[in-house]
Tab-separated table of C-alpha atoms and ligand atoms in Angstrom:
chain	number	residue	atom	x	y	z
A	1	MET	CA	-5.928	-81.827	160.307
A	2	SER	CA	-4.793	-77.762	159.819
A	3	PRO	CA	-3.953	-76.715	156.374
A	4	ILE	CA	-1.012	-78.839	155.129
A	5	ALA	CA	1.402	-78.379	152.076
A	6	ILE	CA	3.839	-81.244	151.419
A	7	PHE	CA	6.580	-80.775	149.052
A	8	SER	CA	9.611	-82.895	148.003
A	9	GLY	CA	12.996	-82.463	147.007
A	10	SER	CA	14.814	-84.745	144.367
A	11	ALA	CA	16.197	-86.966	146.735
A	12	HIS	CA	13.437	-89.590	147.112
A	13	PRO	CA	10.205	-88.753	145.757
A	14	ALA	CA	8.968	-92.034	145.799
A	15	LEU	CA	9.006	-91.989	149.552
A	16	ALA	CA	7.178	-88.450	149.532
A	17	GLU	CA	4.348	-90.024	147.085
A	18	GLU	CA	3.970	-92.756	149.506
A	19	ILE	CA	3.868	-90.623	152.704
A	20	CYS	CA	1.209	-88.465	150.838
A	21	ALA	CA	-0.719	-91.404	150.003
A	22	LYS	CA	-0.941	-92.551	153.695
A	23	LEU	CA	-2.036	-88.988	154.701
A	24	GLY	CA	-4.439	-88.719	152.069
A	25	VAL	CA	-3.181	-85.733	150.697
A	26	PRO	CA	-1.417	-84.845	147.224
A	27	LEU	CA	2.285	-84.175	146.971
A	28	LEU	CA	2.461	-80.640	145.751
A	29	PRO	CA	4.749	-79.862	142.773
A	30	THR	CA	8.324	-78.323	143.032
A	31	ARG	CA	10.525	-77.277	140.498
A	32	LEU	CA	14.019	-77.308	140.450
A	33	LYS	CA	16.340	-75.530	138.073
A	34	ARG	CA	20.160	-75.717	137.742
A	35	PHE	CA	21.620	-72.873	135.849
A	36	SER	CA	24.576	-72.876	133.474
A	37	ASN	CA	26.779	-71.545	136.343
A	38	ASP	CA	26.112	-74.553	138.318
A	39	CYS	CA	23.791	-72.490	140.774
A	40	ILE	CA	20.204	-74.448	141.793
A	41	GLU	CA	16.794	-72.768	142.146
A	42	VAL	CA	13.811	-73.996	143.664
A	43	GLN	CA	10.182	-73.121	143.303
A	44	LEU	CA	7.555	-74.356	145.438
A	45	GLN	CA	4.470	-74.445	143.067
A	46	ALA	CA	1.412	-74.209	145.310
A	47	ASN	CA	0.186	-72.055	148.052
A	48	CYS	CA	2.111	-71.932	151.277
A	49	ARG	CA	0.620	-68.858	152.900
A	50	GLU	CA	-0.423	-69.780	156.855
A	51	GLN	CA	0.063	-73.616	155.604
A	52	ASP	CA	1.602	-76.581	157.920
A	53	VAL	CA	4.730	-77.187	155.376
A	54	PHE	CA	6.591	-80.098	155.239
A	55	LEU	CA	9.565	-80.662	152.862
A	56	ILE	CA	10.780	-83.970	152.516
A	57	GLN	CA	14.193	-84.587	151.506
A	58	PRO	CA	16.618	-87.570	152.808
A	59	LEU	CA	20.494	-86.228	152.357
A	60	SER	CA	21.315	-89.141	150.345
A	61	SER	CA	23.924	-89.069	147.545
A	62	PRO	CA	24.516	-86.509	145.895
A	63	VAL	CA	24.571	-85.363	149.692
A	64	GLN	CA	25.628	-81.603	148.784
A	65	ASP	CA	23.092	-81.049	145.790
A	66	HIS	CA	20.189	-82.500	147.838
A	67	LEU	CA	21.161	-80.217	151.336
A	68	VAL	CA	21.320	-77.330	148.745
A	69	GLU	CA	18.108	-77.799	147.326
A	70	LEU	CA	16.523	-78.493	150.830
A	71	LEU	CA	18.098	-75.265	152.090
A	72	LEU	CA	16.542	-73.148	149.226
A	73	MET	CA	13.227	-75.128	149.738
A	74	LEU	CA	13.282	-74.043	153.262
A	75	ASP	CA	14.164	-70.358	152.069
A	76	ALA	CA	11.331	-70.545	149.744
A	77	ALA	CA	8.578	-71.479	152.063
A	78	ARG	CA	9.720	-69.023	154.529
A	79	GLY	CA	9.574	-66.310	151.817
A	80	ALA	CA	6.142	-67.433	150.952
A	81	SER	CA	4.597	-66.850	154.633
A	82	ALA	CA	4.459	-70.348	155.798
A	83	ALA	CA	2.890	-70.778	159.148
A	84	ARG	CA	5.444	-73.526	160.127
A	85	ILE	CA	8.126	-75.298	158.103
A	86	THR	CA	8.931	-79.074	159.212
A	87	ALA	CA	12.085	-80.547	157.221
A	88	VAL	CA	11.351	-84.141	156.925
A	89	ILE	CA	14.831	-85.602	156.710
A	90	PRO	CA	14.690	-89.456	157.098
A	91	PHE	CA	18.547	-89.705	156.977
A	92	TYR	CA	20.733	-87.147	158.143
A	93	ALA	CA	23.857	-87.919	156.472
A	94	TYR	CA	26.246	-85.656	158.546
A	95	ALA	CA	25.474	-87.120	161.670
A	96	ARG	CA	28.699	-89.042	161.595
A	97	SER	CA	30.670	-85.703	161.989
A	98	ASP	CA	29.791	-85.164	165.283
A	99	LYS	CA	32.992	-84.240	167.089
A	100	LYS	CA	36.486	-82.908	167.190
A	101	ASP	CA	38.443	-85.620	166.773
A	102	ALA	CA	41.386	-84.161	165.253
A	103	PRO	CA	43.129	-80.949	165.267
A	104	ARG	CA	41.267	-78.325	162.677
A	105	ILE	CA	38.905	-80.273	161.854
A	106	SER	CA	34.973	-79.558	160.723
A	107	ILE	CA	31.828	-80.746	162.325
A	108	GLY	CA	29.535	-81.168	159.620
A	109	GLY	CA	26.689	-82.193	162.128
A	110	ARG	CA	26.404	-79.038	163.991
A	111	LEU	CA	26.967	-76.867	161.045
A	112	VAL	CA	24.058	-78.431	158.624
A	113	ALA	CA	21.806	-78.563	161.753
A	114	ASP	CA	22.679	-74.409	162.134
A	115	LEU	CA	22.139	-73.885	158.307
A	116	LEU	CA	18.872	-75.639	158.450
A	117	ALA	CA	17.552	-73.599	161.201
A	118	THR	CA	18.950	-70.364	159.287
A	119	ALA	CA	17.167	-71.150	155.996
A	120	GLY	CA	13.946	-71.456	157.865
A	121	ALA	CA	13.293	-74.770	159.398
A	122	ASP	CA	10.978	-74.775	162.559
A	123	ARG	CA	11.205	-78.310	163.331
A	124	ILE	CA	13.047	-81.316	162.029
A	125	LEU	CA	11.628	-84.870	161.610
A	126	THR	CA	14.353	-87.504	161.355
A	127	MET	CA	14.747	-90.996	161.719
A	128	THR	CA	17.811	-92.930	163.361
A	129	LEU	CA	20.637	-90.343	163.768
A	130	HIS	CA	24.146	-92.185	164.064
A	131	SER	CA	24.221	-90.897	167.508
A	132	PRO	CA	21.692	-89.753	169.779
A	133	GLN	CA	23.336	-86.615	171.117
A	134	VAL	CA	23.393	-85.311	167.366
A	135	HIS	CA	19.844	-84.433	168.317
A	136	GLY	CA	21.153	-81.597	170.509
A	137	PHE	CA	23.050	-79.853	167.532
A	138	PHE	CA	19.511	-78.559	166.534
A	139	SER	CA	18.422	-75.282	167.900
A	140	VAL	CA	14.748	-76.412	166.697
A	141	PRO	CA	12.699	-79.104	167.982
A	142	VAL	CA	13.591	-82.221	166.700
A	143	ASP	CA	11.331	-85.380	166.436
A	144	HIS	CA	13.907	-88.316	166.214
A	145	LEU	CA	12.024	-91.643	165.063
A	146	HIS	CA	13.755	-94.979	165.041
A	147	ALA	CA	12.869	-98.239	162.726
A	148	LEU	CA	13.154	-100.753	165.443
A	149	GLY	CA	9.338	-101.406	165.307
A	150	GLU	CA	9.763	-102.081	161.470
A	151	LEU	CA	12.745	-103.853	161.829
A	152	ALA	CA	11.361	-106.087	164.743
A	153	GLN	CA	8.032	-106.833	163.051
A	154	HIS	CA	10.238	-108.110	160.148
A	155	PHE	CA	12.456	-110.735	162.242
A	156	GLN	CA	9.343	-111.564	164.962
A	157	ARG	CA	8.038	-113.623	161.730
A	158	TYR	CA	10.935	-116.060	162.689
A	159	ASP	CA	11.673	-118.679	165.056
A	160	LEU	CA	13.854	-116.579	167.247
A	161	ALA	CA	14.241	-119.281	170.142
A	162	ASN	CA	18.196	-119.496	169.011
A	163	GLY	CA	18.529	-115.960	168.178
A	164	VAL	CA	21.174	-113.151	169.408
A	165	VAL	CA	21.266	-109.304	168.188
A	166	VAL	CA	24.972	-108.286	167.652
A	167	SER	CA	25.777	-104.879	167.341
A	168	PRO	CA	29.261	-103.984	165.036
A	169	ASP	CA	30.079	-101.569	167.587
A	170	LEU	CA	29.591	-100.228	171.154
A	171	GLY	CA	28.160	-96.965	170.116
A	172	ASN	CA	25.581	-98.840	168.708
A	173	ALA	CA	24.794	-101.005	171.579
A	174	LYS	CA	22.110	-99.269	173.087
A	175	SER	CA	20.102	-99.372	170.129
A	176	ALA	CA	21.012	-103.348	169.583
A	177	ALA	CA	19.941	-103.943	173.235
A	178	ALA	CA	16.736	-102.238	172.780
A	179	PHE	CA	16.374	-104.261	169.326
A	180	ALA	CA	17.023	-107.484	171.119
A	181	LYS	CA	14.707	-106.716	173.799
A	182	ARG	CA	11.785	-106.268	171.343
A	183	LEU	CA	12.748	-109.470	169.851
A	184	GLY	CA	12.994	-111.486	173.220
A	185	VAL	CA	16.843	-112.854	172.704
A	186	PRO	CA	20.265	-111.789	174.100
A	187	MET	CA	22.793	-109.376	172.719
A	188	ALA	CA	26.392	-109.135	172.098
A	189	ALA	CA	28.582	-106.289	170.196
A	190	GLY	CA	31.958	-105.869	168.378
A	191	ALA	CA	34.643	-103.577	169.746
A	192	LYS	CA	35.060	-101.787	166.640
A	193	GLU	CA	37.654	-99.079	165.892
A	194	ARG	CA	37.471	-97.174	162.604
A	195	LEU	CA	41.004	-96.855	160.912
A	196	SER	CA	39.753	-94.714	157.928
A	197	ASP	CA	36.567	-93.986	155.858
A	198	THR	CA	36.692	-97.290	154.101
A	199	GLU	CA	38.466	-99.567	157.089
A	200	VAL	CA	37.504	-100.658	160.436
A	201	ARG	CA	39.064	-103.276	162.675
A	202	ILE	CA	37.061	-105.224	165.435
A	203	SER	CA	39.344	-106.375	168.222
A	204	MET	CA	36.732	-108.724	170.282
A	205	LEU	CA	33.419	-109.586	170.188
A	206	ILE	CA	31.803	-109.086	173.650
A	207	GLY	CA	28.903	-111.787	174.238
A	208	ASP	CA	27.884	-115.347	172.956
A	209	VAL	CA	27.081	-115.931	169.702
A	210	ARG	CA	28.383	-119.625	169.338
A	211	ASP	CA	25.596	-121.956	167.442
A	212	ARG	CA	23.189	-118.992	167.594
A	213	ASP	CA	21.219	-117.497	164.795
A	214	VAL	CA	22.672	-114.105	164.515
A	215	ILE	CA	20.685	-110.809	163.490
A	216	VAL	CA	23.389	-107.990	162.982
A	217	LEU	CA	21.848	-104.616	163.620
A	218	ASP	CA	23.542	-101.107	162.650
A	219	ASP	CA	22.329	-97.865	161.971
A	220	GLU	CA	23.632	-97.599	158.585
A	221	ILE	CA	25.651	-99.780	155.837
A	222	VAL	CA	27.872	-97.622	153.617
A	223	THR	CA	30.968	-99.633	152.136
A	224	GLY	CA	29.943	-102.891	154.133
A	225	GLY	CA	33.445	-102.890	155.537
A	226	SER	CA	32.031	-102.730	159.326
A	227	ILE	CA	29.703	-105.965	158.370
A	228	LEU	CA	32.405	-107.696	156.509
A	229	GLU	CA	34.882	-107.328	159.612
A	230	LEU	CA	32.320	-108.597	162.024
A	231	LEU	CA	31.280	-111.602	159.920
A	232	ARG	CA	34.985	-112.914	160.242
A	233	HIS	CA	34.634	-112.723	164.091
A	234	LEU	CA	31.037	-114.225	163.656
A	235	ARG	CA	32.768	-117.110	161.892
A	236	ASP	CA	35.770	-117.450	164.181
A	237	HIS	CA	32.866	-117.401	167.036
A	238	LYS	CA	30.885	-120.346	165.280
A	239	ALA	CA	27.858	-118.568	165.160
A	240	ARG	CA	25.021	-120.763	163.284
A	241	SER	CA	23.630	-118.425	160.783
A	242	ILE	CA	23.595	-114.679	159.820
A	243	ARG	CA	21.042	-111.786	158.735
A	244	ILE	CA	21.891	-108.411	158.846
A	245	ALA	CA	19.656	-105.254	159.308
A	246	CYS	CA	19.857	-101.780	159.528
A	247	THR	CA	17.693	-98.607	158.999
A	248	HIS	CA	20.164	-96.762	156.333
A	249	GLY	CA	20.893	-98.926	153.347
A	250	ILE	CA	23.334	-96.350	151.747
A	251	LEU	CA	25.014	-99.423	150.204
A	252	SER	CA	27.560	-97.339	148.266
A	253	GLY	CA	29.555	-98.884	145.494
A	254	SER	CA	29.445	-102.461	145.724
A	255	ALA	CA	28.755	-102.951	149.029
A	256	THR	CA	25.389	-104.671	148.248
A	257	ARG	CA	27.101	-107.207	146.030
A	258	ARG	CA	30.042	-107.748	148.406
A	259	LEU	CA	27.442	-108.760	151.302
A	260	ALA	CA	25.171	-110.531	149.089
A	261	ALA	CA	28.211	-112.910	147.756
A	262	GLU	CA	29.353	-113.870	151.684
A	263	PRO	CA	27.552	-117.338	151.370
A	264	ASP	CA	26.699	-117.583	155.143
A	265	VAL	CA	24.839	-114.166	154.963
A	266	LEU	CA	21.270	-115.364	154.403
A	267	GLU	CA	19.509	-111.720	154.193
A	268	ILE	CA	20.017	-108.051	154.083
A	269	VAL	CA	17.228	-105.978	155.971
A	270	CYS	CA	17.141	-102.131	155.239
A	271	THR	CA	14.450	-99.432	155.096
A	272	ASN	CA	13.866	-96.951	152.348
A	273	THR	CA	15.048	-94.015	154.112
A	274	VAL	CA	16.923	-93.382	151.214
A	275	PRO	CA	16.091	-94.662	147.517
A	276	ILE	CA	17.616	-98.288	146.639
A	277	ALA	CA	18.747	-98.432	143.277
A	278	ALA	CA	17.166	-101.278	141.031
A	279	GLU	CA	20.874	-102.456	140.726
A	280	LYS	CA	21.099	-102.946	144.409
A	281	ARG	CA	17.980	-104.886	145.009
A	282	VAL	CA	19.387	-108.310	144.838
A	283	PRO	CA	17.410	-111.168	146.103
A	284	LYS	CA	18.941	-111.476	149.572
A	285	LEU	CA	17.873	-107.825	150.161
A	286	THR	CA	14.698	-106.903	151.957
A	287	VAL	CA	13.584	-103.227	152.096
A	288	LEU	CA	11.100	-102.250	154.563
A	289	SER	CA	8.890	-99.000	154.329
A	290	ILE	CA	9.094	-96.025	156.782
A	291	ALA	CA	6.378	-94.215	155.240
A	292	PRO	CA	3.849	-95.337	157.404
A	293	ALA	CA	5.914	-94.366	160.496
A	294	LEU	CA	6.753	-90.850	158.874
A	295	ALA	CA	3.112	-90.606	157.715
A	296	GLU	CA	1.748	-90.639	161.353
A	297	ALA	CA	4.710	-88.957	162.744
A	298	MET	CA	4.054	-86.009	160.662
A	299	ARG	CA	-0.051	-86.273	161.395
A	300	ARG	CA	0.770	-85.814	164.909
A	301	ILE	CA	2.823	-82.865	164.408
A	302	ASN	CA	0.172	-81.463	162.438
A	303	SER	CA	-2.594	-81.989	164.949
A	304	GLY	CA	-0.343	-81.098	167.812
A	305	GLU	CA	-0.365	-84.768	169.332
A	306	SER	CA	2.668	-86.918	170.861
A	307	VAL	CA	5.198	-88.132	168.580
A	308	SER	CA	6.957	-90.007	171.017
A	309	ALA	CA	3.966	-91.827	172.083
A	310	LEU	CA	4.206	-93.616	168.655
A	311	PHE	CA	7.253	-95.818	170.081
A	312	HIS	CA	4.962	-97.143	172.968
A	313	SER	CA	2.811	-99.434	171.173
A	314	ASP	CA	4.575	-102.662	169.320
A	315	PRO	CA	3.174	-104.286	166.565
A	316	THR	CA	1.965	-108.070	167.832
A	317	VAL	CA	2.714	-111.187	165.654
A	318	GLN	CA	-0.349	-113.285	165.113
A	319	ASP	CA	1.493	-116.035	163.249
A	320	ASN	CA	2.876	-118.909	165.620
A	321	ALA	CA	4.110	-121.275	162.670
A	322	ARG	CA	7.603	-119.207	162.260
A	323	PRO	CA	10.247	-120.307	159.798
A	324	ALA	CA	13.849	-120.634	161.449
A	325	LEU	CA	16.224	-117.894	161.232
A	326	ARG	CA	18.603	-120.420	159.654
A	327	ALA	CA	16.543	-121.341	156.815
B	401	LIG	C1	29.562	-96.295	162.221
B	401	LIG	O1	29.837	-96.332	163.295
B	401	LIG	C2	28.140	-96.913	161.885
B	401	LIG	O2	27.637	-97.161	163.018
B	401	LIG	C3	28.225	-97.857	160.576
B	401	LIG	O3	28.649	-99.281	161.256
B	401	LIG	C4	29.370	-97.601	159.724
B	401	LIG	O4	28.544	-96.131	158.826
B	401	LIG	C5	29.181	-98.501	158.530
B	401	LIG	O5	29.847	-97.935	157.705
B	401	LIG	P1	30.721	-99.164	156.612
B	401	LIG	O6	29.688	-99.913	155.914
B	401	LIG	O7	31.221	-98.081	155.557
B	401	LIG	O8	31.669	-99.746	157.467
């Protein structure tokens, strides 16, 4: 590997530590300071000159603070003569702001992409963008990972003979189809309409879930509203059992408690693209680590190997005695 320097902002130091442990390199120190006028200052406390610099910072809550921190880290690395700077953003929060769907409305996904490049990002490493076309907002190269392998590996432990993958909306149907293919099960999808930030309506379910063991797949769970609305339809259509999977467990407010309180929800599975607070770690919640995937992508970026090749190998399941999904 060529000289590599990895720093983390304050959003998810535990993930950064895990990535560094996988790569066998130290996580270098960063000093963050907030002045009495509320401005933030960042200092990267290790040499960056001619280094391959990686700055790890998901845009988790508080998003605005974490974004500005990342911009300042990029500026600091560029000012310190880094050879190349990769912003590692496991969760790109502004991806949902991707179109002009009302008059005089901002398109945050595009603006933040511009800000990152202007601040000094030479490339972006991210995971499960809300919609794949957000990739095109960036003027610098983007390596866009997904967590379908990690999620599939988790569910392949079960007997999937009666399984079906269900997407809450049609926008996510392509990912759900890819996930269903990995698991060797059919898929179904809801026709979802967003009424407001916290309210959605699913008008119908396309596909057959009757007497089947459902695995719901979404890119992210925020309020849990989409899943709760989908549950209504799954019950109406007499699904046999229900498990929920997503990449980004944002789980704002009481989302975890509300979902876990649904008696027919057997399991909620997400990854650690954002930190999951201790109070959200209820027994029904399983958090999978995407640190190995990010570490491997960073190793490949550093050594100039293909990152897309990462997606071509699927983990195999050894165990033949698999528990039932409905258990
Ligand atoms: C939106 O279309 C996304 O794919 C998710 O379904 C959405 O962000 C989930 O948000 P919530 O949990 O608040 O319904």
